[in-house]
Coordinates of C-alpha atoms in Angstrom, one line a residue:
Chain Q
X1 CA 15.6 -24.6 -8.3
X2 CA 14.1 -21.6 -10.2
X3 CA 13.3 -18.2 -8.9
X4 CA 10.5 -16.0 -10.8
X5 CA 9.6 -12.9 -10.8
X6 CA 6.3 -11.6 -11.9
X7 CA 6.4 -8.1 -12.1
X8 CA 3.7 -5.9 -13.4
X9 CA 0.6 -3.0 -12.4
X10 CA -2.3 -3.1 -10.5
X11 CA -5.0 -5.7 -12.0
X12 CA -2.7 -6.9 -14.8
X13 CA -3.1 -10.0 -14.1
X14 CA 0.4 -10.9 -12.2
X15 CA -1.4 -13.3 -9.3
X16 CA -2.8 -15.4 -12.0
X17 CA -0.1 -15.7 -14.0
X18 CA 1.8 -16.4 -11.0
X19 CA -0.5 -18.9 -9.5
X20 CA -0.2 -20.6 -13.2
X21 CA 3.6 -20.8 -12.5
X22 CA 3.5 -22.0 -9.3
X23 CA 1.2 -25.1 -10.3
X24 CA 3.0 -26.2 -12.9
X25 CA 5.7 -27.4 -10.6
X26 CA 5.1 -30.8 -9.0
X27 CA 3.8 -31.2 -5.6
X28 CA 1.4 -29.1 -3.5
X29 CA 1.9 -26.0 -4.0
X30 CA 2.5 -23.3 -1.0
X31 CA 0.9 -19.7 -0.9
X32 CA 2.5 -17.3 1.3
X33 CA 0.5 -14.0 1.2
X34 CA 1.7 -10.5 2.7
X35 CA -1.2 -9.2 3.2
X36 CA -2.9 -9.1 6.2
X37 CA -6.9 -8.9 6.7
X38 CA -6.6 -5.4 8.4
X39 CA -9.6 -3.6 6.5
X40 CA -13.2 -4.9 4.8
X41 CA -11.3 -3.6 1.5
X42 CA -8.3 -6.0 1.9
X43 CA -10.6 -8.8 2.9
X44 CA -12.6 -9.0 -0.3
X45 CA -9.4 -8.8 -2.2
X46 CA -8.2 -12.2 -0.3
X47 CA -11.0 -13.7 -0.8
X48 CA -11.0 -13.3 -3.9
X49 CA -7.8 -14.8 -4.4
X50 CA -8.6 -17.6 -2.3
X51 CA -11.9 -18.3 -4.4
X52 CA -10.2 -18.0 -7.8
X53 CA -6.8 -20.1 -6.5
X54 CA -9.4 -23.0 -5.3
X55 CA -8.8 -24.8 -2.0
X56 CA -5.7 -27.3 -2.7
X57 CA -2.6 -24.3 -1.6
X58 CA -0.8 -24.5 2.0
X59 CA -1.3 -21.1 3.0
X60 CA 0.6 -18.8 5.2
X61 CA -0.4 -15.4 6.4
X62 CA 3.6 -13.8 6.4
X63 CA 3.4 -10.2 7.2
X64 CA 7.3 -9.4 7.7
X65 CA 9.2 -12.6 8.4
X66 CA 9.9 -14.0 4.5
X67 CA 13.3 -15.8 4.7
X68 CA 12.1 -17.4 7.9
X69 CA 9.0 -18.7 5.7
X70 CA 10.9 -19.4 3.1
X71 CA 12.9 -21.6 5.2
X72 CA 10.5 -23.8 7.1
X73 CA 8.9 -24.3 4.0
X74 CA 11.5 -25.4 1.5
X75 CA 11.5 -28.9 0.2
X76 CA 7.8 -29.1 -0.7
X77 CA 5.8 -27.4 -3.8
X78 CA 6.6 -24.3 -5.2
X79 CA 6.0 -21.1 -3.1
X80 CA 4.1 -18.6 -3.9
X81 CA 4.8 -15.2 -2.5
X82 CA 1.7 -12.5 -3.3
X83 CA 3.2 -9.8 -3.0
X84 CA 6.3 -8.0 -2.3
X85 CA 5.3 -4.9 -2.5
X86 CA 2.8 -4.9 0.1
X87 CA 6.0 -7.1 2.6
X88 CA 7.8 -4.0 1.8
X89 CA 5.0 -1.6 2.8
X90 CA 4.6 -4.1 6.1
X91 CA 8.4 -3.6 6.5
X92 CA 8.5 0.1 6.6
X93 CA 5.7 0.8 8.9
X94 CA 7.1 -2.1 11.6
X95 CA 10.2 0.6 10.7
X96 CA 12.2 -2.8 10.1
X97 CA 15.3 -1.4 8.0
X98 CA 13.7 -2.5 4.6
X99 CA 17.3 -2.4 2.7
X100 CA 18.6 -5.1 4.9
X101 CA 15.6 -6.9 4.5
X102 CA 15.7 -6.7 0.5
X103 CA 19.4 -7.9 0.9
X104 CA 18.7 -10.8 3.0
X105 CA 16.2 -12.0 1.0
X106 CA 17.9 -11.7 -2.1
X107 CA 20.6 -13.7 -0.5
X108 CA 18.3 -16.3 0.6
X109 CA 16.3 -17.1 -2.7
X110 CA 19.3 -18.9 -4.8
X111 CA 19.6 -21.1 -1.8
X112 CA 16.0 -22.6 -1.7
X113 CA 15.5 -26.1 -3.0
X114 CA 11.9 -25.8 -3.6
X115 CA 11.0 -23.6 -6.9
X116 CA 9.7 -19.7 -5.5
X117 CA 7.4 -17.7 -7.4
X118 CA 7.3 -13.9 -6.2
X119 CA 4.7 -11.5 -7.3
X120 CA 5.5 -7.5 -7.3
X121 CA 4.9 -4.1 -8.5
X122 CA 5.6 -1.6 -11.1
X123 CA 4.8 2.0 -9.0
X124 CA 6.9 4.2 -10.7
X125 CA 5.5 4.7 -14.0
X126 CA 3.2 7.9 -13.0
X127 CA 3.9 11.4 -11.9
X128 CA 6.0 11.8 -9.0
X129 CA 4.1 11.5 -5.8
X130 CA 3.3 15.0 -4.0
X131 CA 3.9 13.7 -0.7
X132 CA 7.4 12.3 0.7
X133 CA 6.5 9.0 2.0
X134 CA 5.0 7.8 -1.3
X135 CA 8.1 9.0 -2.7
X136 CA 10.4 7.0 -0.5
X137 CA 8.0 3.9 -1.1
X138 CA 8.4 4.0 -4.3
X139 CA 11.7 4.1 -4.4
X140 CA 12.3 1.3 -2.2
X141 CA 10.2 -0.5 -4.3
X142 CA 12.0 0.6 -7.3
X143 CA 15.0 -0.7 -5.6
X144 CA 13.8 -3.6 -4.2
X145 CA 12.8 -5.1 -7.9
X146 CA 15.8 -5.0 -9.2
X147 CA 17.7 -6.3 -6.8
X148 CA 15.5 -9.2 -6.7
X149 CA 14.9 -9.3 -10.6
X150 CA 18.9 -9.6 -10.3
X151 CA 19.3 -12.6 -8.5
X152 CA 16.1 -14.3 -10.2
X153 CA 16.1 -17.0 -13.2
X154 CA 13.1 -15.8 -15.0
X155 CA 11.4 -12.4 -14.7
X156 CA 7.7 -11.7 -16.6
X157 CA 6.8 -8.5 -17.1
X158 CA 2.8 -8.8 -17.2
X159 CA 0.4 -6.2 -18.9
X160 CA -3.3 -6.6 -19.7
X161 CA -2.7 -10.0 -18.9
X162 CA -0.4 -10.9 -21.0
X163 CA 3.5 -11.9 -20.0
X164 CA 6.5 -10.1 -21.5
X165 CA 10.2 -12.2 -20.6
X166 CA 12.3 -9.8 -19.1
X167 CA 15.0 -12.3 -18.4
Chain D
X1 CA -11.8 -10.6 -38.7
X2 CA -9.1 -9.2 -36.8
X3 CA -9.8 -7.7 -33.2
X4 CA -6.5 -5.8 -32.1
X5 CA -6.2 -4.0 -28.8
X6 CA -3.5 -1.0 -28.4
X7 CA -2.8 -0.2 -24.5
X8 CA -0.4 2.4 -23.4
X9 CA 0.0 5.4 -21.3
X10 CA -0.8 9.0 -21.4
X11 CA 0.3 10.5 -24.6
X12 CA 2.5 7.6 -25.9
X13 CA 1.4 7.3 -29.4
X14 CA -1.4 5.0 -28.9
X15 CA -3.9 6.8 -31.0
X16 CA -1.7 7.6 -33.9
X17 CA -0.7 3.4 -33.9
X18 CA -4.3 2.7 -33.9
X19 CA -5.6 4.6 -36.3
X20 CA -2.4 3.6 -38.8
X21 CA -3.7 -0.3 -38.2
X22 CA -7.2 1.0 -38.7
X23 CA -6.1 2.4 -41.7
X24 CA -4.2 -0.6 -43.0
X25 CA -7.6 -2.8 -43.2
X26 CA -9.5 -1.8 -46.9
X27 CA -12.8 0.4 -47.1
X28 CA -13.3 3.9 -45.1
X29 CA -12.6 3.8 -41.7
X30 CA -15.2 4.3 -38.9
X31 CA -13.7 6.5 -35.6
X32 CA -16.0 6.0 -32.5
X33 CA -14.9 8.5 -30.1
X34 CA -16.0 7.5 -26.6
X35 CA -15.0 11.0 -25.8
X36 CA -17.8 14.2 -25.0
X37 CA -16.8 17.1 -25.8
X38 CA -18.0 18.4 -22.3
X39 CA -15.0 21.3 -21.6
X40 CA -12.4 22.7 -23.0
X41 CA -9.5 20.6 -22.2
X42 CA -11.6 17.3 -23.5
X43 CA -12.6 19.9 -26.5
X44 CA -9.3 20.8 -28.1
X45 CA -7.9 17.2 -27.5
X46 CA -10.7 15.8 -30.0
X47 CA -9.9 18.7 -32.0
X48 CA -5.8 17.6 -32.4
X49 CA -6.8 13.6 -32.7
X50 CA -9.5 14.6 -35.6
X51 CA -7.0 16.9 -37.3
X52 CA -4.3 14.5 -37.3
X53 CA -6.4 11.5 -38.8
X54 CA -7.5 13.5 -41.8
X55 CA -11.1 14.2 -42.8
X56 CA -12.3 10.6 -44.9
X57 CA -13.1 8.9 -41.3
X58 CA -16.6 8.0 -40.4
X59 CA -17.0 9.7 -37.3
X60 CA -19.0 9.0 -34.2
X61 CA -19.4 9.7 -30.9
X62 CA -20.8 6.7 -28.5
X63 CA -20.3 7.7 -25.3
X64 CA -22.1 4.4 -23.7
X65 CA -23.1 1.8 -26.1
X66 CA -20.2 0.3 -27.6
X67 CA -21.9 -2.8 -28.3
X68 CA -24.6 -1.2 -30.5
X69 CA -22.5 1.0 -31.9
X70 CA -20.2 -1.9 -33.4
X71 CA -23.3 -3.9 -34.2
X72 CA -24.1 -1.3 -36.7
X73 CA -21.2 -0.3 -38.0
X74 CA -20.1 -3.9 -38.9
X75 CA -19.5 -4.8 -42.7
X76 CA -17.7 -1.8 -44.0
X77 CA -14.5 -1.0 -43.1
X78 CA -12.4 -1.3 -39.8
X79 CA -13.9 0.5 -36.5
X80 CA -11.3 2.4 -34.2
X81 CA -12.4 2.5 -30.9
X82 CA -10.7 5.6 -28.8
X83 CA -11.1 4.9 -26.1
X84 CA -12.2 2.2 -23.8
X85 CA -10.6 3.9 -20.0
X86 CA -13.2 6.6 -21.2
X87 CA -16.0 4.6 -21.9
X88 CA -15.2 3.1 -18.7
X89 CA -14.8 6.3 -17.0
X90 CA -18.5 6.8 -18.6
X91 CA -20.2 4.0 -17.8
X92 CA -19.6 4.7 -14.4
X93 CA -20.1 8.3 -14.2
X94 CA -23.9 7.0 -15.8
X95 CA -24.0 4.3 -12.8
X96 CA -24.1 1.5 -15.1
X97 CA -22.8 -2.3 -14.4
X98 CA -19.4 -1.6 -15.8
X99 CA -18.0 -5.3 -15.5
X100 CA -21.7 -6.6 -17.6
X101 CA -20.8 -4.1 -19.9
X102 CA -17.3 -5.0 -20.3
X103 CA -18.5 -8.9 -20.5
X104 CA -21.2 -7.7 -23.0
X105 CA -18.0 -6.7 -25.2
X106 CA -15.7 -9.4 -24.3
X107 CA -18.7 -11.3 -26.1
X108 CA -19.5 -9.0 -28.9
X109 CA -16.1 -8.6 -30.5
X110 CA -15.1 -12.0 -32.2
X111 CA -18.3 -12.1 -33.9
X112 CA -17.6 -8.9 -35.5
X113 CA -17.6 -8.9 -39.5
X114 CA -15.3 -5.7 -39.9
X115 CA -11.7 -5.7 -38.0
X116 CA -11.9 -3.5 -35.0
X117 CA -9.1 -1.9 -33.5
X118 CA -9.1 -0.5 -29.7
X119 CA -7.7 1.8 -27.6
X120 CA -7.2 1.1 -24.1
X121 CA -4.8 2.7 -21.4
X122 CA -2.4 1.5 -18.7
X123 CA -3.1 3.5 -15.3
X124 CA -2.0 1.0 -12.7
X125 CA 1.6 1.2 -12.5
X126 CA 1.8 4.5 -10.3
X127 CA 1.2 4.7 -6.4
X128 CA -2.1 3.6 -5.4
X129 CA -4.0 6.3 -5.3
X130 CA -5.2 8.4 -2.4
X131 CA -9.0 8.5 -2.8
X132 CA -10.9 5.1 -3.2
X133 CA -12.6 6.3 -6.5
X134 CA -9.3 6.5 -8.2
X135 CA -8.3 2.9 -6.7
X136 CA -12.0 1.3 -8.1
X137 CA -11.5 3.2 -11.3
X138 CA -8.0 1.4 -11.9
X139 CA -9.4 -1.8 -10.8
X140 CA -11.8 -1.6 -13.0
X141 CA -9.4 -0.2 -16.2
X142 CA -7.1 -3.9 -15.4
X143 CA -10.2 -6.2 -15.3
X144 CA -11.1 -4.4 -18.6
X145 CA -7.8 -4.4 -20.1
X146 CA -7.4 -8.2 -19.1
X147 CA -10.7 -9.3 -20.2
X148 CA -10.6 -8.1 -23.7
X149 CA -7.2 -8.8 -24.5
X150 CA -8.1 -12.2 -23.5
X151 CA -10.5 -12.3 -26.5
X152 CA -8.5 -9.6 -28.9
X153 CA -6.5 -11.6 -32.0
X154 CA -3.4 -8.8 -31.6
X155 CA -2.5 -6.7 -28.5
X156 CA 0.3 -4.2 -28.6
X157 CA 2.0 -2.1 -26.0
X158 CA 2.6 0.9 -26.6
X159 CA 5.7 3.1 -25.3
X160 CA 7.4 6.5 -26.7
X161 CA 5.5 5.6 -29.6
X162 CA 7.0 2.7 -30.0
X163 CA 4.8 -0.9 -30.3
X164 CA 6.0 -4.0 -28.2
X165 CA 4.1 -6.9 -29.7
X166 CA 2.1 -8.8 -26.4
X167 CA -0.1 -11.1 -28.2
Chain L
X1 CA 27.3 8.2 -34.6
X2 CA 24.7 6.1 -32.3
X3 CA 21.8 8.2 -30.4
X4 CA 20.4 6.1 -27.6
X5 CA 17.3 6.6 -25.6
X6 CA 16.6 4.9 -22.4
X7 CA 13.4 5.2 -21.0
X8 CA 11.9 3.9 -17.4
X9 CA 10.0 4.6 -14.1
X10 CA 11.7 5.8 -10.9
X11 CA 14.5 3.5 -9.6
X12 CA 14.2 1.1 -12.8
X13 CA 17.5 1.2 -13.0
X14 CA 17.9 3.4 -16.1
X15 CA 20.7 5.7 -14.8
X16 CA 23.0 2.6 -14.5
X17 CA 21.6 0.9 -17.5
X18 CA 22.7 4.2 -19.8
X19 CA 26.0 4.4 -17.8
X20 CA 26.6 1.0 -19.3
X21 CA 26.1 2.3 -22.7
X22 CA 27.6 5.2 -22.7
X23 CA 30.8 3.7 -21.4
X24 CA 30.6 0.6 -23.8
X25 CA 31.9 3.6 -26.4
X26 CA 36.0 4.2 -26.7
X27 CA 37.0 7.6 -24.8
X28 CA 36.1 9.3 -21.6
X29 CA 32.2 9.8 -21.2
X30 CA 30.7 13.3 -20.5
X31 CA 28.5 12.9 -18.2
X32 CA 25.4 15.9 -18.6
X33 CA 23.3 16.1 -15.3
X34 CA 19.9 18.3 -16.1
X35 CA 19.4 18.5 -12.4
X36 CA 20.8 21.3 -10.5
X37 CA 21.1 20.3 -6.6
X38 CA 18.4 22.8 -5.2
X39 CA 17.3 20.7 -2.0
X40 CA 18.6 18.0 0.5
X41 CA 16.4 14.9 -1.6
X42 CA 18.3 16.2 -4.8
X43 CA 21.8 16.4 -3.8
X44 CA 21.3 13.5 -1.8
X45 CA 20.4 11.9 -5.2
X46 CA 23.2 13.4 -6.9
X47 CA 25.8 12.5 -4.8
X48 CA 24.4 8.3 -5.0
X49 CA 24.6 8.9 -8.6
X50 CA 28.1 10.2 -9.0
X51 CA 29.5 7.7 -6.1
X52 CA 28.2 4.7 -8.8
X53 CA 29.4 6.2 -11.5
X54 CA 33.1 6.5 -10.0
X55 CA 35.7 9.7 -10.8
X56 CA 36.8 9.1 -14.3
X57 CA 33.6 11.3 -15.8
X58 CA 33.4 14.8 -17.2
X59 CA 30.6 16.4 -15.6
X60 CA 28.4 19.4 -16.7
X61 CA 25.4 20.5 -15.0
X62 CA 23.1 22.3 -17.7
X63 CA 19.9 22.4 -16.5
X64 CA 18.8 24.1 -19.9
X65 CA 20.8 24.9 -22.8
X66 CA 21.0 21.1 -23.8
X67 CA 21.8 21.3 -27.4
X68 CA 24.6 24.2 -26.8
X69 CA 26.6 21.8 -24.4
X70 CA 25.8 18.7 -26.7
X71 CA 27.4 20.8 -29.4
X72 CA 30.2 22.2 -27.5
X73 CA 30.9 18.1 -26.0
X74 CA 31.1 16.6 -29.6
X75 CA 34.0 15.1 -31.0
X76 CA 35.4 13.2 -27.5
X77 CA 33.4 10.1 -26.2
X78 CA 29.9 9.4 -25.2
X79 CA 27.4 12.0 -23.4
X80 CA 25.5 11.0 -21.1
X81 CA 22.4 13.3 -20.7
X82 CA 20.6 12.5 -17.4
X83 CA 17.7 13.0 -17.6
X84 CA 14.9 14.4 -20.2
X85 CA 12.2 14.5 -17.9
X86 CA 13.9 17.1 -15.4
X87 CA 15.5 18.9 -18.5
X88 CA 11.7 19.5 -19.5
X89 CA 10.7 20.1 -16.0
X90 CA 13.5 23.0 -16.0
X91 CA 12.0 24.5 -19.5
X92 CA 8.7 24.8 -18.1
X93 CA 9.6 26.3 -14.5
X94 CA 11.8 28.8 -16.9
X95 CA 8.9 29.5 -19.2
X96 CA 10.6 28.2 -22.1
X97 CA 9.3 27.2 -25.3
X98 CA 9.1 23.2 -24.0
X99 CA 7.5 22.1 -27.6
X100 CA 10.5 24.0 -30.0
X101 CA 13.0 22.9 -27.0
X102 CA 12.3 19.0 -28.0
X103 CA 11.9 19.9 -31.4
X104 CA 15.6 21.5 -31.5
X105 CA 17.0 18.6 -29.8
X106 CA 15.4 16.0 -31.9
X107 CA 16.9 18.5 -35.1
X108 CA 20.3 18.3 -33.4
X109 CA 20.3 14.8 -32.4
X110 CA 21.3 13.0 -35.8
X111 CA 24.3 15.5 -36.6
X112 CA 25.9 14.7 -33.6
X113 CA 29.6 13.0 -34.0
X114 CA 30.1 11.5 -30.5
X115 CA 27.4 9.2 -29.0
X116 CA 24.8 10.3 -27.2
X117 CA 22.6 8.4 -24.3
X118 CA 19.9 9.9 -23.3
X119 CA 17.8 9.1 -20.5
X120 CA 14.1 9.6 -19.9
X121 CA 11.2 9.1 -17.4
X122 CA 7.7 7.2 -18.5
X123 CA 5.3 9.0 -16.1
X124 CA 2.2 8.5 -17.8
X125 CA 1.4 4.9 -17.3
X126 CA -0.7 6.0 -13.7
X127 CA -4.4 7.1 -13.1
X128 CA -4.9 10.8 -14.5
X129 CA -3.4 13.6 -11.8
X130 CA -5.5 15.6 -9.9
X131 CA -4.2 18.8 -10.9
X132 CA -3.9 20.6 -14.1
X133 CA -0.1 21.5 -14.1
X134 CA 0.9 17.8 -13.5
X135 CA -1.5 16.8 -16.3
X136 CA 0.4 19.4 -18.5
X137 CA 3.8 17.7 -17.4
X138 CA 2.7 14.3 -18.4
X139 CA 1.4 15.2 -21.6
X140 CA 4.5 16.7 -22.4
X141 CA 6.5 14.1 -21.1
X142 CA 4.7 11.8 -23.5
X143 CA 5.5 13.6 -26.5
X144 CA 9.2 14.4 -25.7
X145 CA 9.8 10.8 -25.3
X146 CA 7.6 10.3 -28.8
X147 CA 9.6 12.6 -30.8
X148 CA 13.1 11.5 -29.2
X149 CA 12.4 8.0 -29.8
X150 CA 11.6 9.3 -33.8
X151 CA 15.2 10.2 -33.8
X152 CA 17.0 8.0 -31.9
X153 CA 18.9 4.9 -33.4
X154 CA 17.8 2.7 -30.5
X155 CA 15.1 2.9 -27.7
X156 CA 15.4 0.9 -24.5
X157 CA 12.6 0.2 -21.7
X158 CA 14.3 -0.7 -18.9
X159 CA 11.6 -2.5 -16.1
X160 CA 13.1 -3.8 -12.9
X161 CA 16.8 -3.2 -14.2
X162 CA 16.2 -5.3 -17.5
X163 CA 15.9 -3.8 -20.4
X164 CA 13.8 -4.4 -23.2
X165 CA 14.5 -3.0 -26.6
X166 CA 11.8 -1.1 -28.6
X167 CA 13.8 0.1 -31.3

C-alpha cells in the first residue's frame, strides 16, 4: 500500500495536507502523534490539531517506539504519523542510536498493508546553527528525509500551503 | 483581477519577480513599501530596491494599513506589495491583532479592481529558533503565507531567482 | 558545454545528486572541494564525502582561486565544484572582493569546454539571524546563487534527495 511523505517548513501547512491524505483512504483513519504534552506550549499545539482533525481519528501518543506502532496497527485505516522530526528529536535525547532507528523504519514502511502518511521537516534551509547540537539535529534530520523520501511512493513538498510532487 | 503572491527566502529574487509581474499588468504601477526607513541597514536596502525599479512607480510607504492602502489605490494600475513578513513584523511591533489583520486581507484582496501582486517570505524551514519571539513570529509568517495564498489566483516560489509555479 | 547548478539545504542530498551529474559526462570527473579540512567536524565531513564518491576522482582543494583551477581543469571531463557557499565563506574570511569573485565566475562560466556542476547552499529560507555578519553571509549567499543560476544551463533544487528542476 502507499507510503507518503509530506515534507515541508514550519506552518506550511504539511499536517493538513497530510490529514487530507490520510482521509481519503477508506476506513478509520489512525493518528499516531510524536509529540508528547511535556510543556503548556506543546499542549495548545495538540490541541489544536485535535480540534481542527475533529474527533473520528484512533489516536496514539508514540514518543520513540514507531515500527512497533506501525505494527499493531496495520490492517485498518491509513496512519498518520505527525511528525518525524520531533520522533527524531525524542530519539536523540532517550540517546536511542537514531541512524538505526531511521534504518529500521525505512525497512519497515514498504511492508505495511495499511496506507502510512508521514509528516516531516525541512530545517536546513537557514544559516548554519551556532551551536553543535542543532547542527547534528539537523543533520540527522537532513538524513533521515531522504532516506525515508527514498523508500516512499509519493513525496509533497508543501509551501504556503500549497503541495509541490517531489516524487 | 489577478491577485498573485511571490514567497521566497532572503535575497532570492523575489522583489525583482514581483515587480516584473507588476509591470506586466497596463497603467503606472503603484509600490507600497511596508518597509520604515528607521536605520541604516533598512535605509540603503529601500535605496537599492527603488533604484532598481526605475523612477515611473507610484510609491508609498504603509507601514500598517494594507487594507486602506489598497482600498485607495484600486482602479489604476497593479499594486506591489513588498512586503507582507514586514508588515507582519509591524503589526506586531504596534501590538495589533496580527491574525484579524491578516483575515481583514484574506477578505480584502479578491474584491480588488486593479491586480495586486505580493511579496511574502519563507522563514520556517531553518532550526526552530531559540527565543520564543522568533518561534511566534514564524508561526505567525506560515498562517499568513497559508491564508493568503489560499485566496491568491497565482503563487510562485521563488528560488536563486528562479520561479517554481505553486498555484 | 553544460553548466549545472545544484542548489539545497544541509544533508538534501545535493553532494550525491551533482556526483550523479557530473559522472553522467564521458571522462574522469575532477572533483574541486572549496573546503579546506581545518577542524575534526570538517575532515570528518570530508572523509564521508570522498568514501561515497569512491577513488577514481581527481581531487583539488582550492578554497579560493576558483576560476584559475576551472581554467587550468578544462578540456578533460566534468568538474565538480563543491560547494559555493563555503567558497564564498572563504572570500569573505580572506577579505576578498566576494561581489567581483561571483561576478568573475559567472563571466567564466559559459566559456568553459568541460562540464561544470556546481553545487550551492539555500540558507536563506529561516527567520532573520541575530547577528549582523551572518545577515551579510545570507544576503550574499542569495545573490551568488541569483547570478550563478543567470548563467547556468540548468538549476536543480534538490529537497529530501529529489530534485526538482528550476531551469
Amino acid at each position: 500500500m502507499a507510503v507518503i511523505l509530506i515534507t515541508g517548513g514550519a506552518r506550511s501547512g504539511k499536517s493538513r495536507r497530510a490529514e487530507l491524505r490520510a482521509r481519503s483512504f477508506p476506513e478509520r483513519p489512525v493518528y499516531i502523534a510524536t509529540a508528547e504534552a511535556l510543556d503548556a506550549e506543546m499542549d495548545e499545539r495538540i490541541a489544536k490539531h485535535r480540534a481542527r482533525r475533529g474527533g473520528d481519528w484512533i489516536e496514539r501518543e508514540v514518543p520513540l517506539d514507531l515500527v512497533t506502532a506501525l505494527s499493531e496497527t496495520d490492517g485498518g485505516g491509513a496512519r498518520l504519523v505527525d511528525c518525524l522530526t520531533l520522533w527524531l528529536s525524542n530519539l536523540l535525547h532517550a540517546e536511542r542510536d537514531w541512524s538505526e532507528e531511521v534504518t529500521r523504519l525505512a525497512d519497515a514502511l514498504p511492508r505495511q498493508h495499511s496506507p502510512v502518511v508521514l509528516v516531516t521537516n525541512e530545517v536546513g534551509l537557514g544559516i548554519v546553527p551556532d551551536n553543535a547540537l542543532a547542527r547534528t539535529f539537523r543533520d540527522a534530520a537532513g538524513i533521515m528525509n531522504q532516506t525515508i523520501a527514498g523508500v516512499a511512493d509519493e513525496v509533497e513538498f508543501v509551501v504556503a500551503g500549497l503541495p509541490m510532487k517531489l516524487k
